[in-house]
Amino acid sequence: MTGQKSSAVGTFRKKSSIKKSGTLFYVTMIALPLLQFVIFYVIVNFNSILMAFQNYDNSTGKEVITFTWDNFAYFFNADVASDLWLCVKNSLMYLLLNVFVVMPVSLLFSYYVFKKFRMSKLFKVIMFLPSIVCSTAMVIFYKYYINDALSGLFGGPVIGPTFNPHQQGVLIVFYLLMSFSGNILLYINAMCQTPESVIEAAKIDGANEGQVFLHVVVPQIWGTIVSLLVIFLAWVATNQAYLFTFYGFNANREYQTIGYYLFNMVQDGRFTGSALQQMYRKASALGLMLTLIVAPITILVRNLMLKYGPKED
């Protein structure tokens, strides 16, 4: 009897030791990701929200934090609102390009490569090149090509500080070329998860390639399409459209996006001890307002697309 009791106690201790070891391993594995989440997401965003309501008074030579709504009111000034509205329109233009040009064309090219049609491997390499080569190198090559090789076609240099009616057009072309590659990679990976038997069954039932694409492949990868659309919607407030890579801090105001506008505000705020330091607080206020607008729209669009989009069955 005593032996059985001793054996049971030993088994319990062994199981308890194994459980503790498993718990320790689990805690060790998630400690770093949790720490990163707390520092780089919770603390950063919490501090950004606080900064939106802060004002630093440097007139006395000492930084005194006071509560204020002035950071929000700043963007309702007529001149500031005019510049900001221009940035909003440009950002919305890039959003529409992503939704109605980049996504459909990427889907079609991805399907072409997925089905291994003629020269599909060549198209795959060509479309992947922008994501392989550094974007800065692509910008340098594109800029010199447009300004030098095609200067006769456009009547002189196009990409530069001086205004040229063709400038925004060539910037849009570059943005589209750079945007296709990442989407195609995601779409092809998603399409590869489509069971070959489902495609073969559709063909046996008389479906042509267009019908297979619309009624078999698209429903299978609908989750990926929705995810990319959500990214595009959330990206509308941060997308710089490669303007900083082309122009640094001196992009023509006619072509600026909200992302580029915010980036410049933060750069202005880096001058500690000057009036420009308040730009940090204004950028936080603008970011908070944009979040309150973009976040509900993004969630609503995602839910609608998942509810009313095509189903796999």
Short mmCIF file of C-alpha atoms in Angstrom, two decimals:
data_model
loop_
_atom_site.label_atom_id
_atom_site.label_comp_id
_atom_site.label_asym_id
_atom_site.label_seq_id
_atom_site.Cartn_x
_atom_site.Cartn_y
_atom_site.Cartn_z
CA MET A 1 0.00 0.00 0.00
CA THR A 2 2.83 2.33 0.94
CA GLY A 3 4.61 1.47 -2.33
CA GLN A 4 1.56 2.37 -4.42
CA LYS A 5 1.21 5.69 -2.59
CA SER A 6 4.87 6.48 -3.13
CA SER A 7 4.54 5.60 -6.84
CA ALA A 8 1.50 7.89 -7.21
CA VAL A 9 3.34 10.76 -5.52
CA GLY A 10 6.31 10.25 -7.83
CA THR A 11 4.08 10.26 -10.90
CA PHE A 12 2.34 13.45 -9.74
CA ARG A 13 5.68 15.18 -9.13
CA LYS A 14 6.92 14.10 -12.55
CA LYS A 15 3.80 15.44 -14.28
CA SER A 16 4.04 18.66 -12.27
CA SER A 17 7.68 19.07 -13.28
CA ILE A 18 6.82 18.52 -16.95
CA LYS A 19 3.98 21.02 -16.71
CA LYS A 20 6.25 23.62 -15.10
CA SER A 21 8.89 23.06 -17.79
CA GLY A 22 6.25 23.51 -20.52
CA THR A 23 4.97 26.69 -18.87
CA LEU A 24 8.51 28.08 -18.54
CA PHE A 25 9.22 27.33 -22.21
CA TYR A 26 5.96 29.00 -23.27
CA VAL A 27 6.64 32.12 -21.16
CA THR A 28 10.20 32.34 -22.50
CA MET A 29 9.01 32.14 -26.10
CA ILE A 30 6.32 34.82 -25.81
CA ALA A 31 8.23 37.19 -23.51
CA LEU A 32 10.13 39.00 -26.27
CA PRO A 33 7.15 39.41 -28.64
CA LEU A 34 5.02 40.70 -25.75
CA LEU A 35 7.76 43.11 -24.71
CA GLN A 36 8.05 44.41 -28.26
CA PHE A 37 4.27 44.80 -28.48
CA VAL A 38 4.13 46.75 -25.21
CA ILE A 39 7.06 49.05 -26.06
CA PHE A 40 6.56 49.66 -29.78
CA TYR A 41 2.76 49.59 -29.96
CA VAL A 42 1.07 50.24 -26.61
CA ILE A 43 3.55 52.80 -25.21
CA VAL A 44 4.20 54.52 -28.54
CA ASN A 45 0.51 54.89 -29.40
CA PHE A 46 -0.45 55.88 -25.86
CA ASN A 47 2.20 58.58 -25.87
CA SER A 48 1.07 59.76 -29.31
CA ILE A 49 -2.49 60.18 -28.06
CA LEU A 50 -1.25 62.21 -25.09
CA MET A 51 0.95 64.39 -27.32
CA ALA A 52 -2.09 65.35 -29.41
CA PHE A 53 -3.45 67.24 -26.38
CA GLN A 54 -0.15 68.72 -25.20
CA ASN A 55 1.36 72.14 -25.71
CA TYR A 56 4.97 73.03 -24.96
CA ASP A 57 5.61 76.65 -23.98
CA ASN A 58 9.20 77.58 -24.79
CA SER A 59 8.78 81.32 -24.30
CA THR A 60 10.20 81.15 -20.77
CA GLY A 61 13.09 78.91 -21.73
CA LYS A 62 11.47 76.02 -19.90
CA GLU A 63 9.24 73.36 -21.36
CA VAL A 64 5.87 73.49 -19.63
CA ILE A 65 3.27 70.91 -20.64
CA THR A 66 -0.30 72.22 -20.78
CA PHE A 67 -3.55 70.66 -21.99
CA THR A 68 -4.84 72.19 -25.22
CA TRP A 69 -7.08 71.66 -28.25
CA ASP A 70 -4.90 73.96 -30.37
CA ASN A 71 -3.20 71.04 -32.13
CA PHE A 72 -6.54 70.00 -33.60
CA ALA A 73 -7.66 73.56 -34.33
CA TYR A 74 -4.46 74.13 -36.33
CA PHE A 75 -5.76 71.97 -39.20
CA PHE A 76 -8.96 74.00 -39.52
CA ASN A 77 -7.03 77.11 -40.44
CA ALA A 78 -7.90 78.03 -44.05
CA ASP A 79 -4.34 77.83 -45.45
CA VAL A 80 -3.45 74.63 -43.60
CA ALA A 81 -6.78 73.00 -44.51
CA SER A 82 -6.19 73.86 -48.18
CA ASP A 83 -2.80 72.14 -48.23
CA LEU A 84 -4.15 69.17 -46.27
CA TRP A 85 -7.15 68.76 -48.58
CA LEU A 86 -4.79 68.60 -51.56
CA CYS A 87 -2.86 65.82 -49.79
CA VAL A 88 -6.13 64.00 -49.03
CA LYS A 89 -7.15 64.09 -52.69
CA ASN A 90 -3.77 62.72 -53.80
CA SER A 91 -3.93 59.95 -51.18
CA LEU A 92 -7.44 59.00 -52.28
CA MET A 93 -6.24 58.94 -55.89
CA TYR A 94 -3.55 56.40 -54.98
CA LEU A 95 -6.13 54.39 -53.03
CA LEU A 96 -8.39 54.23 -56.09
CA LEU A 97 -5.42 53.23 -58.26
CA ASN A 98 -4.65 50.40 -55.84
CA VAL A 99 -8.25 49.17 -55.76
CA PHE A 100 -9.26 49.55 -59.41
CA VAL A 101 -5.93 49.13 -61.24
CA VAL A 102 -3.30 47.38 -59.11
CA MET A 103 -5.57 44.70 -57.62
CA PRO A 104 -7.38 43.61 -60.85
CA VAL A 105 -4.23 43.63 -63.01
CA SER A 106 -2.27 41.80 -60.33
CA LEU A 107 -5.00 39.18 -60.10
CA LEU A 108 -4.97 38.59 -63.86
CA PHE A 109 -1.17 38.35 -64.09
CA SER A 110 -1.09 36.08 -61.04
CA TYR A 111 -3.62 33.74 -62.64
CA TYR A 112 -1.60 33.74 -65.88
CA VAL A 113 1.52 32.71 -63.97
CA PHE A 114 -0.41 30.25 -61.78
CA LYS A 115 -1.78 28.46 -64.85
CA LYS A 116 1.73 28.32 -66.37
CA PHE A 117 0.66 29.76 -69.70
CA ARG A 118 3.19 30.65 -72.39
CA MET A 119 6.13 32.78 -71.11
CA SER A 120 4.66 32.77 -67.61
CA LYS A 121 8.12 32.31 -66.04
CA LEU A 122 9.44 35.35 -67.90
CA PHE A 123 6.47 37.45 -66.74
CA LYS A 124 7.01 36.20 -63.20
CA VAL A 125 10.64 37.39 -63.19
CA ILE A 126 9.73 40.75 -64.77
CA MET A 127 6.95 41.42 -62.27
CA PHE A 128 9.10 40.36 -59.31
CA LEU A 129 12.10 42.55 -60.21
CA PRO A 130 10.85 45.72 -58.46
CA SER A 131 10.55 43.82 -55.17
CA ILE A 132 14.01 42.30 -55.55
CA VAL A 133 15.91 45.48 -56.40
CA CYS A 134 16.20 48.23 -53.77
CA SER A 135 13.50 50.87 -54.28
CA THR A 136 16.10 53.65 -54.06
CA ALA A 137 18.03 52.11 -56.95
CA MET A 138 14.80 51.83 -58.94
CA VAL A 139 14.02 55.50 -58.25
CA ILE A 140 17.49 56.62 -59.38
CA PHE A 141 17.26 54.58 -62.58
CA TYR A 142 13.72 55.74 -63.33
CA LYS A 143 14.51 59.38 -62.60
CA TYR A 144 17.51 59.47 -64.93
CA TYR A 145 15.66 57.53 -67.60
CA ILE A 146 12.71 59.97 -67.59
CA ASN A 147 14.77 63.15 -67.26
CA ASP A 148 17.50 62.23 -69.76
CA ALA A 149 16.42 59.50 -72.16
CA LEU A 150 12.84 60.79 -72.51
CA SER A 151 13.50 64.51 -72.05
CA GLY A 152 12.79 65.16 -75.73
CA LEU A 153 9.41 63.47 -75.46
CA PHE A 154 8.38 65.50 -72.40
CA GLY A 155 9.98 68.80 -73.40
CA GLY A 156 12.76 68.72 -70.80
CA PRO A 157 13.37 67.22 -67.33
CA VAL A 158 10.16 66.02 -65.71
CA ILE A 159 11.03 64.87 -62.18
CA GLY A 160 12.46 67.82 -60.30
CA PRO A 161 11.68 70.99 -58.33
CA THR A 162 10.25 72.83 -61.36
CA PHE A 163 6.65 72.27 -62.39
CA ASN A 164 5.99 70.01 -65.37
CA PRO A 165 2.48 68.98 -66.44
CA HIS A 166 3.72 65.40 -67.01
CA GLN A 167 5.32 65.07 -63.58
CA GLN A 168 2.43 63.49 -61.68
CA GLY A 169 1.76 61.10 -64.56
CA VAL A 170 5.28 59.65 -64.53
CA LEU A 171 5.15 59.40 -60.72
CA ILE A 172 1.92 57.42 -60.95
CA VAL A 173 3.45 55.07 -63.55
CA PHE A 174 6.40 54.37 -61.24
CA TYR A 175 4.06 53.76 -58.29
CA LEU A 176 2.01 51.27 -60.28
CA LEU A 177 5.09 49.39 -61.49
CA MET A 178 6.39 49.08 -57.93
CA SER A 179 2.99 48.07 -56.52
CA PHE A 180 2.30 45.13 -58.81
CA SER A 181 5.15 42.89 -57.65
CA GLY A 182 4.18 42.51 -53.99
CA ASN A 183 0.53 41.82 -54.81
CA ILE A 184 1.38 39.21 -57.43
CA LEU A 185 3.57 37.30 -54.98
CA LEU A 186 0.73 37.12 -52.44
CA TYR A 187 -1.91 36.19 -55.02
CA ILE A 188 0.19 33.40 -56.56
CA ASN A 189 0.89 31.90 -53.12
CA ALA A 190 -2.84 31.99 -52.34
CA MET A 191 -3.79 30.47 -55.72
CA CYS A 192 -1.38 27.59 -55.17
CA GLN A 193 -3.56 26.50 -52.25
CA THR A 194 -6.50 25.92 -54.61
CA PRO A 195 -7.09 22.13 -54.97
CA GLU A 196 -6.34 20.98 -58.51
CA SER A 197 -9.29 18.60 -58.30
CA VAL A 198 -11.69 21.55 -57.91
CA ILE A 199 -10.33 23.19 -61.07
CA GLU A 200 -10.51 19.92 -62.99
CA ALA A 201 -14.10 19.37 -61.86
CA ALA A 202 -15.06 22.84 -63.09
CA LYS A 203 -13.50 22.12 -66.49
CA ILE A 204 -15.33 18.81 -66.73
CA ASP A 205 -18.56 20.71 -66.11
CA GLY A 206 -17.74 22.90 -69.11
CA ALA A 207 -16.22 25.97 -67.45
CA ASN A 208 -13.79 28.01 -69.55
CA GLU A 209 -10.71 29.80 -68.17
CA GLY A 210 -12.63 32.97 -67.38
CA GLN A 211 -15.29 31.06 -65.46
CA VAL A 212 -12.66 29.04 -63.59
CA PHE A 213 -10.94 32.28 -62.62
CA LEU A 214 -14.11 34.06 -61.46
CA HIS A 215 -16.07 31.19 -59.91
CA VAL A 216 -13.33 28.89 -58.59
CA VAL A 217 -10.03 30.72 -58.02
CA VAL A 218 -11.33 34.11 -56.83
CA PRO A 219 -13.61 32.59 -54.13
CA GLN A 220 -10.70 30.43 -52.96
CA ILE A 221 -8.43 33.47 -52.47
CA TRP A 222 -11.12 35.93 -51.38
CA GLY A 223 -9.61 36.17 -47.89
CA THR A 224 -6.31 37.35 -49.39
CA ILE A 225 -8.11 39.92 -51.56
CA VAL A 226 -9.98 41.27 -48.53
CA SER A 227 -6.75 41.44 -46.51
CA LEU A 228 -4.97 43.45 -49.21
CA LEU A 229 -7.91 45.83 -49.55
CA VAL A 230 -7.87 46.37 -45.78
CA ILE A 231 -4.15 47.14 -46.01
CA PHE A 232 -4.75 49.65 -48.82
CA LEU A 233 -7.50 51.38 -46.83
CA ALA A 234 -5.40 51.58 -43.67
CA TRP A 235 -2.40 52.67 -45.76
CA VAL A 236 -4.19 55.74 -47.13
CA ALA A 237 -3.00 57.84 -44.17
CA THR A 238 0.67 56.75 -44.37
CA ASN A 239 1.35 56.10 -48.05
CA GLN A 240 4.14 58.41 -49.30
CA ALA A 241 4.04 57.08 -52.89
CA TYR A 242 7.88 57.17 -53.01
CA LEU A 243 7.86 60.98 -52.86
CA PHE A 244 10.61 61.19 -50.24
CA THR A 245 12.83 58.88 -52.28
CA PHE A 246 12.36 61.12 -55.32
CA TYR A 247 12.45 64.56 -53.69
CA GLY A 248 13.62 64.32 -50.10
CA PHE A 249 11.84 67.05 -48.12
CA ASN A 250 11.13 69.22 -51.17
CA ALA A 251 8.34 67.51 -53.09
CA ASN A 252 6.00 69.84 -54.96
CA ARG A 253 2.93 70.49 -52.80
CA GLU A 254 0.71 69.60 -55.79
CA TYR A 255 1.81 65.94 -55.54
CA GLN A 256 2.10 65.44 -51.78
CA THR A 257 0.12 62.74 -49.96
CA ILE A 258 -1.03 62.61 -46.33
CA GLY A 259 1.79 60.19 -45.50
CA TYR A 260 4.40 62.56 -46.95
CA TYR A 261 2.75 65.54 -45.20
CA LEU A 262 2.89 63.77 -41.82
CA PHE A 263 6.47 62.66 -42.41
CA ASN A 264 7.57 66.26 -43.04
CA MET A 265 5.77 67.44 -39.90
CA VAL A 266 7.63 64.89 -37.80
CA GLN A 267 10.93 65.90 -39.41
CA ASP A 268 10.23 69.54 -38.56
CA GLY A 269 9.53 68.56 -34.97
CA ARG A 270 12.99 67.08 -34.50
CA PHE A 271 14.44 70.57 -33.75
CA THR A 272 14.38 70.39 -29.94
CA GLY A 273 13.83 73.63 -28.09
CA SER A 274 12.35 75.51 -31.05
CA ALA A 275 8.79 76.41 -31.96
CA LEU A 276 8.92 73.67 -34.58
CA GLN A 277 9.02 71.07 -31.81
CA GLN A 278 5.27 71.60 -31.47
CA MET A 279 4.93 69.92 -34.87
CA TYR A 280 5.27 66.58 -33.06
CA ARG A 281 2.06 67.38 -31.20
CA LYS A 282 0.27 68.60 -34.32
CA ALA A 283 1.29 65.43 -36.19
CA SER A 284 -0.11 63.35 -33.32
CA ALA A 285 -3.38 65.28 -33.47
CA LEU A 286 -3.66 64.75 -37.23
CA GLY A 287 -2.85 61.07 -36.84
CA LEU A 288 -5.56 60.69 -34.21
CA MET A 289 -8.15 62.40 -36.41
CA LEU A 290 -7.20 60.23 -39.39
CA THR A 291 -7.44 57.10 -37.24
CA LEU A 292 -10.96 58.03 -36.10
CA ILE A 293 -11.97 58.38 -39.77
CA VAL A 294 -10.08 55.55 -41.45
CA ALA A 295 -10.45 52.79 -38.81
CA PRO A 296 -14.30 52.56 -38.84
CA ILE A 297 -14.37 52.69 -42.66
CA THR A 298 -11.76 49.92 -42.88
CA ILE A 299 -13.64 47.68 -40.43
CA LEU A 300 -16.96 48.31 -42.19
CA VAL A 301 -15.56 47.52 -45.66
CA ARG A 302 -13.89 44.35 -44.38
CA ASN A 303 -17.09 43.07 -42.74
CA LEU A 304 -19.18 43.84 -45.83
CA MET A 305 -16.74 42.09 -48.16
CA LEU A 306 -16.55 39.01 -45.96
CA LYS A 307 -20.35 38.89 -45.61
CA TYR A 308 -21.34 39.50 -49.23
CA GLY A 309 -18.24 38.30 -51.08
CA PRO A 310 -18.03 34.99 -52.98
CA LYS A 311 -17.88 31.82 -50.90
CA GLU A 312 -15.70 28.79 -51.55
CA ASP A 313 -18.70 26.46 -51.55
#
